[in-house]
Coordinates of C-alpha atoms and ligand atoms in Angstrom, one line a residue:
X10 CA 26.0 -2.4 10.8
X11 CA 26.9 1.2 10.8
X12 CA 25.1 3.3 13.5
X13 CA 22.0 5.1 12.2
X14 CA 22.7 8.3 10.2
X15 CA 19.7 10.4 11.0
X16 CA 16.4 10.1 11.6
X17 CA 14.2 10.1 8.5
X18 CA 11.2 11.6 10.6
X19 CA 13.1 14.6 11.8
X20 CA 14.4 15.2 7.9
X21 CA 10.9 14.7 6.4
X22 CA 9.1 17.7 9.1
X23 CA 11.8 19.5 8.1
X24 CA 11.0 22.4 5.6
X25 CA 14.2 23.3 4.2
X26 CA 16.0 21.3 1.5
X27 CA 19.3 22.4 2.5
X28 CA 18.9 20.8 5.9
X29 CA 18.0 17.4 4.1
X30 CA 21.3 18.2 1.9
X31 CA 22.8 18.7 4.7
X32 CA 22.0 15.2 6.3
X33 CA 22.7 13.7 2.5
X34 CA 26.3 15.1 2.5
X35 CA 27.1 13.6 6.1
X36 CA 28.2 10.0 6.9
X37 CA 31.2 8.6 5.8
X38 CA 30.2 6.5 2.2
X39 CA 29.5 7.7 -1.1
X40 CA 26.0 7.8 -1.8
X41 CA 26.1 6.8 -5.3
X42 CA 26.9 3.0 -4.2
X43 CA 24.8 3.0 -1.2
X44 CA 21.2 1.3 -1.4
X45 CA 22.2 -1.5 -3.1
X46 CA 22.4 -4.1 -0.2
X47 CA 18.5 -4.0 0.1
X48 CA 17.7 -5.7 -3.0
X49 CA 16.0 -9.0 -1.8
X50 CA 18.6 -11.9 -3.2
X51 CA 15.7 -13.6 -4.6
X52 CA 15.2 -10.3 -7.5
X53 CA 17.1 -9.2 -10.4
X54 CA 18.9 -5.9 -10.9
X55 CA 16.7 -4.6 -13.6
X56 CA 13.5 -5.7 -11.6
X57 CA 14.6 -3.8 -8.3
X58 CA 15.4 -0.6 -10.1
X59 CA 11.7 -0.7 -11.1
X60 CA 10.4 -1.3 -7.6
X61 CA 13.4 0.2 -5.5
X62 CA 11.2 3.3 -4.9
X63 CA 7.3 1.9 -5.7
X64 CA 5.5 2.0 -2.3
X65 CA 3.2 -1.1 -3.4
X66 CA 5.1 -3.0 -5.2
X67 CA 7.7 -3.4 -2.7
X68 CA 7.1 -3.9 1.0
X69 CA 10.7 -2.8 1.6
X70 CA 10.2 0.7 0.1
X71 CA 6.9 1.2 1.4
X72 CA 8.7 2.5 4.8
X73 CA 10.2 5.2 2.6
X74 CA 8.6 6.1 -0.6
X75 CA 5.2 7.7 -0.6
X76 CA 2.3 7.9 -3.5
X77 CA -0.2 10.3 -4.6
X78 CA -3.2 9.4 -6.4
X79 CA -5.2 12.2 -8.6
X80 CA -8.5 11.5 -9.7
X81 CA -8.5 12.7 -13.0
X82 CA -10.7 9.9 -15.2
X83 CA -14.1 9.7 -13.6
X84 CA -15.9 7.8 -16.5
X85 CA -16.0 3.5 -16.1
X86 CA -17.2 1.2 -18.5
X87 CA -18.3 -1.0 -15.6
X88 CA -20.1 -1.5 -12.5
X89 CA -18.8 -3.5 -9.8
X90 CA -21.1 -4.4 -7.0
X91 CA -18.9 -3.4 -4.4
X92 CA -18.3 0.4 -5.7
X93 CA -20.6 3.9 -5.6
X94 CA -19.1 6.4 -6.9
X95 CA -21.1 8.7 -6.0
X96 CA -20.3 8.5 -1.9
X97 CA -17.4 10.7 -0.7
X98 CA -16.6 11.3 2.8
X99 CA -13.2 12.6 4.0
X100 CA -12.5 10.4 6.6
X101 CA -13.4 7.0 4.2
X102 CA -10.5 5.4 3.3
X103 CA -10.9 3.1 1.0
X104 CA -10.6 2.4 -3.2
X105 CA -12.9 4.9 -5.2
X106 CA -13.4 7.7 -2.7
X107 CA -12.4 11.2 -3.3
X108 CA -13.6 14.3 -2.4
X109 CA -12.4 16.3 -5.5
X110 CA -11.9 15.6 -9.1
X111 CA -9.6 17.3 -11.0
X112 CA -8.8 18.2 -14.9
X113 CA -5.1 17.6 -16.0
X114 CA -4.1 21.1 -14.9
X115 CA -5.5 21.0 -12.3
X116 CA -3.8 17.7 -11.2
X117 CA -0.3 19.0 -12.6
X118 CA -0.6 21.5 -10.3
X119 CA -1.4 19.5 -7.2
X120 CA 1.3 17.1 -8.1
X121 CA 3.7 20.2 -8.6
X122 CA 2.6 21.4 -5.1
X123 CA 3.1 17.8 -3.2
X124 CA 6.1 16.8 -4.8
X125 CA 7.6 20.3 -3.6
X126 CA 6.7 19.5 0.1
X127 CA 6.3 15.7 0.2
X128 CA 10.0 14.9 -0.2
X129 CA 9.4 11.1 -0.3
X130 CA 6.9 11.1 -3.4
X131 CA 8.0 8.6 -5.8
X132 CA 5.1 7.7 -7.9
X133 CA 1.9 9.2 -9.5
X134 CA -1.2 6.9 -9.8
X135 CA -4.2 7.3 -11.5
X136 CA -6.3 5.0 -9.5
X137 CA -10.4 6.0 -10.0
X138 CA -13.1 6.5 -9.5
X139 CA -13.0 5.3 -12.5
X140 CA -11.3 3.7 -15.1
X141 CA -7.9 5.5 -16.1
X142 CA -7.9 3.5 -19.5
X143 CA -11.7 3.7 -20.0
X144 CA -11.2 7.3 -19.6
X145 CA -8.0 7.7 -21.3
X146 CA -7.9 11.2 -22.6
X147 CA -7.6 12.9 -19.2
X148 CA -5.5 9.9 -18.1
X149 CA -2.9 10.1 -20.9
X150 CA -3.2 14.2 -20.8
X151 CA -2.3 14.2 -17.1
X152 CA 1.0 11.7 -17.4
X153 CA 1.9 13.9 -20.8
X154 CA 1.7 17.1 -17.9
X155 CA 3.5 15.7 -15.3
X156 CA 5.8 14.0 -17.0
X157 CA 7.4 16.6 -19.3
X158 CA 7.7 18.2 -15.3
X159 CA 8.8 16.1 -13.0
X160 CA 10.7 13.3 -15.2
X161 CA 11.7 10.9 -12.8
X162 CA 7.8 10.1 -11.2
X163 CA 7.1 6.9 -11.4
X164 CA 3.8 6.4 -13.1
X165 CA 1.3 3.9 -12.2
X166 CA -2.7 2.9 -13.2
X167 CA -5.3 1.2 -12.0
X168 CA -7.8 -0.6 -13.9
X169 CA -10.7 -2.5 -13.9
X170 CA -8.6 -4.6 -17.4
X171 CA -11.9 -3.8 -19.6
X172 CA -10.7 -1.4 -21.8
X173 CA -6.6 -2.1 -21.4
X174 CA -5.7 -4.1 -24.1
X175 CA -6.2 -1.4 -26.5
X176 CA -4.2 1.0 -24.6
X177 CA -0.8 -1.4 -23.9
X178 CA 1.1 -0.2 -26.6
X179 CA 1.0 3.5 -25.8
X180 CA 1.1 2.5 -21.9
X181 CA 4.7 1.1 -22.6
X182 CA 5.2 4.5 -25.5
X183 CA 4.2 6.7 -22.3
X184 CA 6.5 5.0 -20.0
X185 CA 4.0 3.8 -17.8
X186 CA 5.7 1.5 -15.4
X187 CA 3.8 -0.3 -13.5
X188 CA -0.2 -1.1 -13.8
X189 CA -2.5 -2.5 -11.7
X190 CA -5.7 -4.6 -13.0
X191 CA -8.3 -6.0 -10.2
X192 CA -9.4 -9.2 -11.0
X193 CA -12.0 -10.4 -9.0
X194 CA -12.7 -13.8 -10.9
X195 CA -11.4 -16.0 -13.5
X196 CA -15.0 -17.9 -13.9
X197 CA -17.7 -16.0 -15.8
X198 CA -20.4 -17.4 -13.3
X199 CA -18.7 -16.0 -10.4
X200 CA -18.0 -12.9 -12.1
X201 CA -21.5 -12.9 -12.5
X202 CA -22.4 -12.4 -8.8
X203 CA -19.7 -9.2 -9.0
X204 CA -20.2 -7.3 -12.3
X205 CA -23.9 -6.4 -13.0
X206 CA -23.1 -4.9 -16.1
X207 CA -20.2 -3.8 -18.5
X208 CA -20.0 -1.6 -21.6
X209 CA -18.2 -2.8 -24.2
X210 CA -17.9 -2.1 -28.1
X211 CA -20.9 0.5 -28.0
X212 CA -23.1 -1.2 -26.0
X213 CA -24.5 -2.9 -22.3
X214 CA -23.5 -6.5 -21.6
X215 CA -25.0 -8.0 -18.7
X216 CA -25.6 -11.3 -16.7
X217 CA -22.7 -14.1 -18.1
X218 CA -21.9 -12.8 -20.9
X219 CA -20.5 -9.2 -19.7
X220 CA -18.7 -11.1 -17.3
X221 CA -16.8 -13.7 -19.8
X222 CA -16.0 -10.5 -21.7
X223 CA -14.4 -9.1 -19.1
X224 CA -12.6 -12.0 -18.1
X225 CA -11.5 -12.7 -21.7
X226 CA -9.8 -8.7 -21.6
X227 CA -8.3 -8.8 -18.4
X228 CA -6.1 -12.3 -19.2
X229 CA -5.6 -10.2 -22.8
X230 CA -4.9 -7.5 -21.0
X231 CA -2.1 -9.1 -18.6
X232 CA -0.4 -11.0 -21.1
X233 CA -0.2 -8.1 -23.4
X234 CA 1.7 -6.0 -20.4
X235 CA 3.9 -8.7 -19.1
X236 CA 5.2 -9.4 -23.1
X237 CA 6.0 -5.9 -22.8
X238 CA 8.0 -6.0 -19.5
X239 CA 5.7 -3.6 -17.7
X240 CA 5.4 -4.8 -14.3
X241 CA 1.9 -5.7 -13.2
X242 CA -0.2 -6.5 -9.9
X243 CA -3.5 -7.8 -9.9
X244 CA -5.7 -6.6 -7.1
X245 CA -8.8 -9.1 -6.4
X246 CA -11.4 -8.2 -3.7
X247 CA -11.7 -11.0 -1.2
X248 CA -15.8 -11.5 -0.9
X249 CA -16.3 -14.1 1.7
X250 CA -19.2 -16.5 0.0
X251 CA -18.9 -15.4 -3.5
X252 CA -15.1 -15.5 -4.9
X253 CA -12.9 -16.1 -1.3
X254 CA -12.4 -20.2 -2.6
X255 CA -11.7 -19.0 -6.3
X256 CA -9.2 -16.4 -5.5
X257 CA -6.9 -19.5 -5.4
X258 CA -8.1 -20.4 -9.1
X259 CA -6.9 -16.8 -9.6
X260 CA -4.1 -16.5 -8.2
X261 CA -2.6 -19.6 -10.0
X262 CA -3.8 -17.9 -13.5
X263 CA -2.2 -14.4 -13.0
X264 CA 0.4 -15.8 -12.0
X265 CA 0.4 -18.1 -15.3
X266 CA 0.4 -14.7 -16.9
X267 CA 3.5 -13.0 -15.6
X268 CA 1.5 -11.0 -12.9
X269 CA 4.6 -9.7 -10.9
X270 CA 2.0 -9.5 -7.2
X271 CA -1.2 -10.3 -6.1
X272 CA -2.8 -8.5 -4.0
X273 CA -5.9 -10.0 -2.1
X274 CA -7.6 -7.2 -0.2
X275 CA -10.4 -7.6 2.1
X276 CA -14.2 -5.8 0.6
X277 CA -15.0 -3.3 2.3
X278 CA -19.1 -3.2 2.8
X279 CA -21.4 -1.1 4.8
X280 CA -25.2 -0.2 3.9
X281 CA -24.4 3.4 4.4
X282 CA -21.8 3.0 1.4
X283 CA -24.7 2.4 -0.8
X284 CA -23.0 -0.4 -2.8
X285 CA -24.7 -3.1 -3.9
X286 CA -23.1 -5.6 -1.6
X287 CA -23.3 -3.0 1.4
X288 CA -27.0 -2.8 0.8
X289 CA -27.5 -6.4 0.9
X290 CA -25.3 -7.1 3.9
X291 CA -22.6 -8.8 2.4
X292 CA -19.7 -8.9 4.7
X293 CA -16.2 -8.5 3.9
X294 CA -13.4 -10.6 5.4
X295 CA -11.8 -9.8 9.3
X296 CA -8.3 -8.8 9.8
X297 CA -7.8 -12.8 10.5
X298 CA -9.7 -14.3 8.1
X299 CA -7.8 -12.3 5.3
X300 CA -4.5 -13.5 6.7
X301 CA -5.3 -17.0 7.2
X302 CA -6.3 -17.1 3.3
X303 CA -3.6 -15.2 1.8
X304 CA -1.1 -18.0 4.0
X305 CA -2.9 -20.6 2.0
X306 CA -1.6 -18.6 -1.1
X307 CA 1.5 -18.9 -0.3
X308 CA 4.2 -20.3 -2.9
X309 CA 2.0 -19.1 -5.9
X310 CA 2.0 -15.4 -7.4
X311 CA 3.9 -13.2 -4.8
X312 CA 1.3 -11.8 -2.7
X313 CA 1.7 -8.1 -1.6
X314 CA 0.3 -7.3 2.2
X315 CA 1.0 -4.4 2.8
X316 CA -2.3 -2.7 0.7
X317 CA -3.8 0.5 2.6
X318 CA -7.0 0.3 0.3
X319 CA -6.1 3.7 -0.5
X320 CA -8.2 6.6 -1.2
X321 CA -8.4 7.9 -4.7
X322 CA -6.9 11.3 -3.5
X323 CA -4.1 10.1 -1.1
X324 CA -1.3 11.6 -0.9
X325 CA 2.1 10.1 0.9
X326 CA 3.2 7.5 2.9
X327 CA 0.9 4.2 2.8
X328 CA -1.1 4.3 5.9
X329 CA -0.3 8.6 6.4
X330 CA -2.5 10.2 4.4
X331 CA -2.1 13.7 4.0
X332 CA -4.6 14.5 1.2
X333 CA -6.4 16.9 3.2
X334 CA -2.9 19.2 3.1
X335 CA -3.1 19.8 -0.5
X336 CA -6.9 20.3 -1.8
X337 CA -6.8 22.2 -4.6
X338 CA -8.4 25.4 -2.4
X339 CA -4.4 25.4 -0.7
X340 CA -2.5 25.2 -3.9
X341 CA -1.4 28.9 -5.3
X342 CA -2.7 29.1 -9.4
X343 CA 0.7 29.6 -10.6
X344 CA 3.7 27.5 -9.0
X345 CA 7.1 26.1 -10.1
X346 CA 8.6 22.3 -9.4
X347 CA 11.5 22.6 -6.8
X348 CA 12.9 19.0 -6.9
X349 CA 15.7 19.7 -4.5
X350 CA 13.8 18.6 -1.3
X351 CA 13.3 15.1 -3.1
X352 CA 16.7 14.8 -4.7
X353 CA 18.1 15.5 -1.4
X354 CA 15.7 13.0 0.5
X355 CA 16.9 10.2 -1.7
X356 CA 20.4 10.5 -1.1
X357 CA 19.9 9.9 2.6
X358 CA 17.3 7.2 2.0
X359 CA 20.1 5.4 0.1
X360 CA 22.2 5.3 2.9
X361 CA 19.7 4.4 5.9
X362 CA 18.2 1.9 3.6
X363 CA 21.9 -0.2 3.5
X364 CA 21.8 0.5 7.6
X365 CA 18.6 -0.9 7.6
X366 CA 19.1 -4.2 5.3
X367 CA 22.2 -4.8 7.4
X368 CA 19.8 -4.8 10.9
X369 CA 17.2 -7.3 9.1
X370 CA 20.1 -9.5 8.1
X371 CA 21.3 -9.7 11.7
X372 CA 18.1 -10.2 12.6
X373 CA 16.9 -13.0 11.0
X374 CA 20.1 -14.6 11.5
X375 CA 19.2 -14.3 15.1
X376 CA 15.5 -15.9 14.8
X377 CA 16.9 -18.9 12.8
X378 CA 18.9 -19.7 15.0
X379 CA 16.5 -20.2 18.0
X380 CA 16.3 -23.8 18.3
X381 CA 12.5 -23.8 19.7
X382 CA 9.8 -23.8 17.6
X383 CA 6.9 -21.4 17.4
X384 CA 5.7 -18.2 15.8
X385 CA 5.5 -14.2 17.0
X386 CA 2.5 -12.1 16.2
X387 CA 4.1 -8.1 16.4
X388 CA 2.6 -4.9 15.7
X389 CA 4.4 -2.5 15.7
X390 CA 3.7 1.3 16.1
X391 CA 5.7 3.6 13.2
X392 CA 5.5 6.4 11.2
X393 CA 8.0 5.3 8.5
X394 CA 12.0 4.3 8.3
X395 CA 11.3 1.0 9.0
X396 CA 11.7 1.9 13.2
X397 CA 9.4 2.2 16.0
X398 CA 8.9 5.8 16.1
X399 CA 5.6 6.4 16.7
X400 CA 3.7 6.5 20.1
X401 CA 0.8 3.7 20.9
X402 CA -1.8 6.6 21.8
X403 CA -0.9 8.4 18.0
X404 CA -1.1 5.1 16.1
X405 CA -3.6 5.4 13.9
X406 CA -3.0 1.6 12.5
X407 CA -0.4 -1.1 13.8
X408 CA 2.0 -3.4 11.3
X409 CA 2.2 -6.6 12.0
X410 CA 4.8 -9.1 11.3
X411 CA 5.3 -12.8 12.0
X412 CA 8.5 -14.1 13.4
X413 CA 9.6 -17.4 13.3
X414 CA 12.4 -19.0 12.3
X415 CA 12.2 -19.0 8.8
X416 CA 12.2 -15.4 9.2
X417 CA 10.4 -12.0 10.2
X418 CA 7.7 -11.2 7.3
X419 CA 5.2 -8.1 7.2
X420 CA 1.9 -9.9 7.2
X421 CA -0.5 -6.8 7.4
X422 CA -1.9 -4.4 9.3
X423 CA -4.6 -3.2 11.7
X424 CA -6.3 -0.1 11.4
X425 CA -7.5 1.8 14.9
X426 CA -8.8 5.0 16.2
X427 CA -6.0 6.9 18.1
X428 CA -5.7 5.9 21.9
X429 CA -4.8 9.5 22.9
X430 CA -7.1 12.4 22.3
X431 CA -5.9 15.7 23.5
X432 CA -3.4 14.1 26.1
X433 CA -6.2 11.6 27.4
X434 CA -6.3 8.6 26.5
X435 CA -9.8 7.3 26.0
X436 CA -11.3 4.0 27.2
X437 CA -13.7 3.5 24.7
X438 CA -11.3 3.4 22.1
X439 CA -8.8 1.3 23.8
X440 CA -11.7 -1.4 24.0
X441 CA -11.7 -1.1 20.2
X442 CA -7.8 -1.2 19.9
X443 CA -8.0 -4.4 22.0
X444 CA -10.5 -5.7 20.0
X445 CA -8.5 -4.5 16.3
X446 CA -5.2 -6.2 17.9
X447 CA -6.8 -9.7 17.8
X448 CA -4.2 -12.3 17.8
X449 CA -1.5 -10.3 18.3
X450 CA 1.6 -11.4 21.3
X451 CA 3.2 -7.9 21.7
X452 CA 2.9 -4.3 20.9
X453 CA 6.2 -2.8 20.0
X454 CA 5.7 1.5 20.2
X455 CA 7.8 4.4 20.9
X456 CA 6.5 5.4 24.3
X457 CA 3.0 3.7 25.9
X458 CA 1.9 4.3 29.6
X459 CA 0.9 2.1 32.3
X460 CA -2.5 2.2 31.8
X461 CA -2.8 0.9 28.3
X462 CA -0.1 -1.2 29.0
X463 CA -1.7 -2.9 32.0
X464 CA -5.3 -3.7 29.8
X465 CA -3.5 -4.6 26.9
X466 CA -1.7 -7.1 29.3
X467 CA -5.1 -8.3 30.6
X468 CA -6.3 -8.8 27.1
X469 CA -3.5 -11.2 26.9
X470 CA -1.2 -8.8 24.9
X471 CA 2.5 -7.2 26.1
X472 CA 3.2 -3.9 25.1
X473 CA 6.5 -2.2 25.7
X474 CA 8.3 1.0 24.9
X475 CA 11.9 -0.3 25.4
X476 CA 12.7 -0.8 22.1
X477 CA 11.8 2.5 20.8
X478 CA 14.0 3.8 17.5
X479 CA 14.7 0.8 17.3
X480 CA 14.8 -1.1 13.8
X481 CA 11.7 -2.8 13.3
X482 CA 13.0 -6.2 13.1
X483 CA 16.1 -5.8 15.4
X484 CA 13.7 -5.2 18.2
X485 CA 11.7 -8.5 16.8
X486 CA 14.3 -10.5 17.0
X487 CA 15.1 -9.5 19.9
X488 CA 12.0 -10.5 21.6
X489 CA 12.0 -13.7 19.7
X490 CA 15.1 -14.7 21.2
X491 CA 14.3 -13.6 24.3
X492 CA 10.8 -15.6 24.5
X493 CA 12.3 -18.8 23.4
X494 CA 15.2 -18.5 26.0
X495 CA 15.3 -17.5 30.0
X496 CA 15.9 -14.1 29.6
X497 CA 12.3 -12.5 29.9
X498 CA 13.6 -9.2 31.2
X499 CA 13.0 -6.8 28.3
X500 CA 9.3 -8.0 28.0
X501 CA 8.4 -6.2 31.4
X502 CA 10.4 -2.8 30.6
Ligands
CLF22 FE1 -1.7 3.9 -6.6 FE2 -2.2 1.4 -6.9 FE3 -0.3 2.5 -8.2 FE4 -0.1 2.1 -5.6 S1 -2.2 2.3 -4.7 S2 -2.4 3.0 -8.5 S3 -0.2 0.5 -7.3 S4 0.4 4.0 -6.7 FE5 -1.1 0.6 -3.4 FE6 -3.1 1.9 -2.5 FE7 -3.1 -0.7 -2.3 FE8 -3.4 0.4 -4.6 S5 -1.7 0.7 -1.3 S6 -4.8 0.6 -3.0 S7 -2.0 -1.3 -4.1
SF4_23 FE1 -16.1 1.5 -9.3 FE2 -13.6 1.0 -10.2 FE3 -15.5 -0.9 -10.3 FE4 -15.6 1.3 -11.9 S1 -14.0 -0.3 -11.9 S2 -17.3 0.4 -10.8 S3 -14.8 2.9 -10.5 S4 -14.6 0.0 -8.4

């Protein structure tokens, strides 16, 4: 392993593309053949060029490679009992929410405006509230924009699978990549507790039959897309009580289907949401519950964990939204696309990205060949690169990954309030970060002080700062080692 480069973080707050050129020209390999070594062994060429750089539909790049949304189709041909599109609130993060909808110039220009500052954008979703197919003027009107722009975005939709099958062919024509479809249910009757209504054909379906519609269209709708070789997640809502037990019944169909991930995310619900289910007081799943169902899933469709339930407006990294930065309010009327702060961004990312496969391989080299066995619940404070390089009182949510010694895999993560308010770290909220980091053996952050340190100890739960920078997994490894032998050292520092 070579030694780290640079530091992604600095290179991302910087302003200037030359200073990312700069860092993309130093090193000692040529960039052109770097990046390659992080390409799971388990996935063809032609499949990782299509993920290489797609936040969600590869864990791996997800440390690097950021998304916008821009919610451009506001018309659906459904209703889902778990969605009101009407609520908006800035600090909501979850599927459906935005505070501004925009016409295709108008999201042009935002794109234009984030992919000139946001030098990790890789991909442009259209992703509600919604349905981008349903509504597929202003959807095919905005890729049309952006694309004859800013060729090498990656574009991506979301859809509720109604209306898709008639849009596949021109999907693949437009060069859309990479589509999502949430499927909540394979069974009409369950589907039935979910989807009060559809519109379909000119006219209102309820009860059993909208639902079998739907169904039918979505399976049409998958196996139209994978015949096609557009790569496709499915997105299903876990709903403890109505669909959690069939979710495995759907998981083995999509996966029947060529669905490339599934992606079981937990429903959000709360009566002030005004959703159906919020109203009624359905729950969704906790942070454990989710996790101990999507291990049962395991060895069927691929499942993706990593999900941030984003915002219809977000903009950057998964779980570092900075959609507030570029409301349309901020954006000057007339700008030009500057792709040299991306281009340059790239080129390094390339390189730290081989830097970083080589640490993971060392690493889970290292856990396998701990003889004892037993597993490692981590989370881990960071704000990208695939290092801990973030500080526990900034965290505003914690990764967590499993370690044992069939490996080190990202199992999820663990939204929290920030510890540290103004320098002060607050109580209250650490009671709630306790409470968030359920499960959980060790906090790995950048810096932490005694005081957090000592209650998260109390709570049963070691936190250290001494393997700050570090690579994510280098550090795990590490610890797993060191648990399982005598050496207990670097769990005190
Ligand atoms: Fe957006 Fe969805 Fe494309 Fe990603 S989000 S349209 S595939 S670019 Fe990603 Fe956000 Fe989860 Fe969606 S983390 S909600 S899975
Ligand atoms: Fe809401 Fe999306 Fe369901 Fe339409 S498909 S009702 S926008 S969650």
């Amino acid at each position: 392993m070579s030694a780290p480069i640079t530091w992604l973080e600095s290179l991302t707050n910087t302003t200037s593309s030359g200073q990312l050129l700069t860092a993309a020209k130093s090193g000692d390999c040529a960039s052109s053949s770097c990046g390659s070594s992080s390409r799971p062994t388990d996935m063809d060429l032609a499949t990782w060029e299509k993920v290489k750089d797609h936040p969600c539909f590869s864990e791996e790049a997800h440390h690097y490679f950021a998304r916008m949304h821009v919610a451009v189709a506001p018309a659906c041909n459904i209703q889902c009992n778990y969605c009101n599109r009407k609520y908006d609130c800035a600090n909501e993060s979850r599927p459906g929410v935005v505070s501004e909808k925009l016409t295709p110039d108008q999201a042009l220009r935002k794109v234009i405006a984030v992919a000139n500052e946001v030098p990790q954008l890789s991909v442009l979703g259209i992703a509600g509230p919604g349905d981008a197919c349903y509504d597929w003027k202003k959807t095919r009107a905005t890729f049309e924009r952006v694309a004859s722009e800013i060729p090498d975005i990656k574009l991506c939709i979301s859809t509720n699978g109604l209306a898709l099958p008639e849009h596949v062919d021109e999907l693949a024509e437009m060069n859309i990549s990479h589509v999502t479809i949430t499927i909540n249910m394979v069974d009409p009757a369950v589907g039935e507790k979910i989807y009060p209504w559809i519109f379909y054909g000119h006219r209102r379906y309820t009860g059993i039959a909208a639902a079998k519609i739907l169904h039918e269209q979505q399976m049409l709708g998958l196996e139209m897309l994978s015949e096609r070789g557009i790569l496709t997640k499915v997105n299903s809502v876990m709903i403890p009580g109505v669909n959690d037990q069939h979710l495995i019944e759907v998981n083995k169909w999509v996966k029947e289907r060529g669905a490339f991930l599934h992606n079981v995310m937990p429903l959000i619900s709360e009566p002030a949401h005004g959703t159906w289910f919020g109203l009624a007081g359905q729950r969704g799943p906790n942070a454990l519950e989710l996790k101990a169902f999507q291990d049962r899933l395991e060895g069927g469709a691929k499942l993706m964990r990593h999900c941030r339930q984003c915002r219809a407006d977000a903009v950057g990294l998964l779980g570092a939204d900075r959609g507030q930065e570029f409301t349309l309010d901020q954006i000057p009327l007339e700008l030009d696309y500057d792709g040299g702060k991306r281009h340059a961004y790239r080129e390094v990312v390339a390189r730290i990205r081989d830097d970083h496969s080589a640490a993971k391989k060392e690493a889970i080299a290292t856990v396998a060949s701990v003889n004892i066995p037993g597993s490692l619940q981590v989370a881990v404070a960071t704000k990208g690169g695939g290092r801990i390089n973030e500080h526990f009182g900034h965290a505003k949510e914690f990764q967590v990954y499993e370690a044992s010694q069939t490996g080190i895999k990202f199992v999820g993560h663990r939204k929290v309030e920030p510890y540290c308010h103004g320098g002060w770290g607050e109580d209250a909220t650490l009671g709630d970060i306790i409470a968030a980091l359920e499960g959980i053996d060790f906090v790995l952050c950048a810096r932490i002080g005694d005081c957090p340190k000592k209650q998260l100890l109390e709570a049963g739960i070691q936190a250290t700062d001494a393997f700050g920078y570090d690579y994510i997994e280098a550090a795990i490894s590490a610890l797993y080692a060191t648990k399982h032998g005598s050496d207990r050292s670097q769990l005190t520092a």
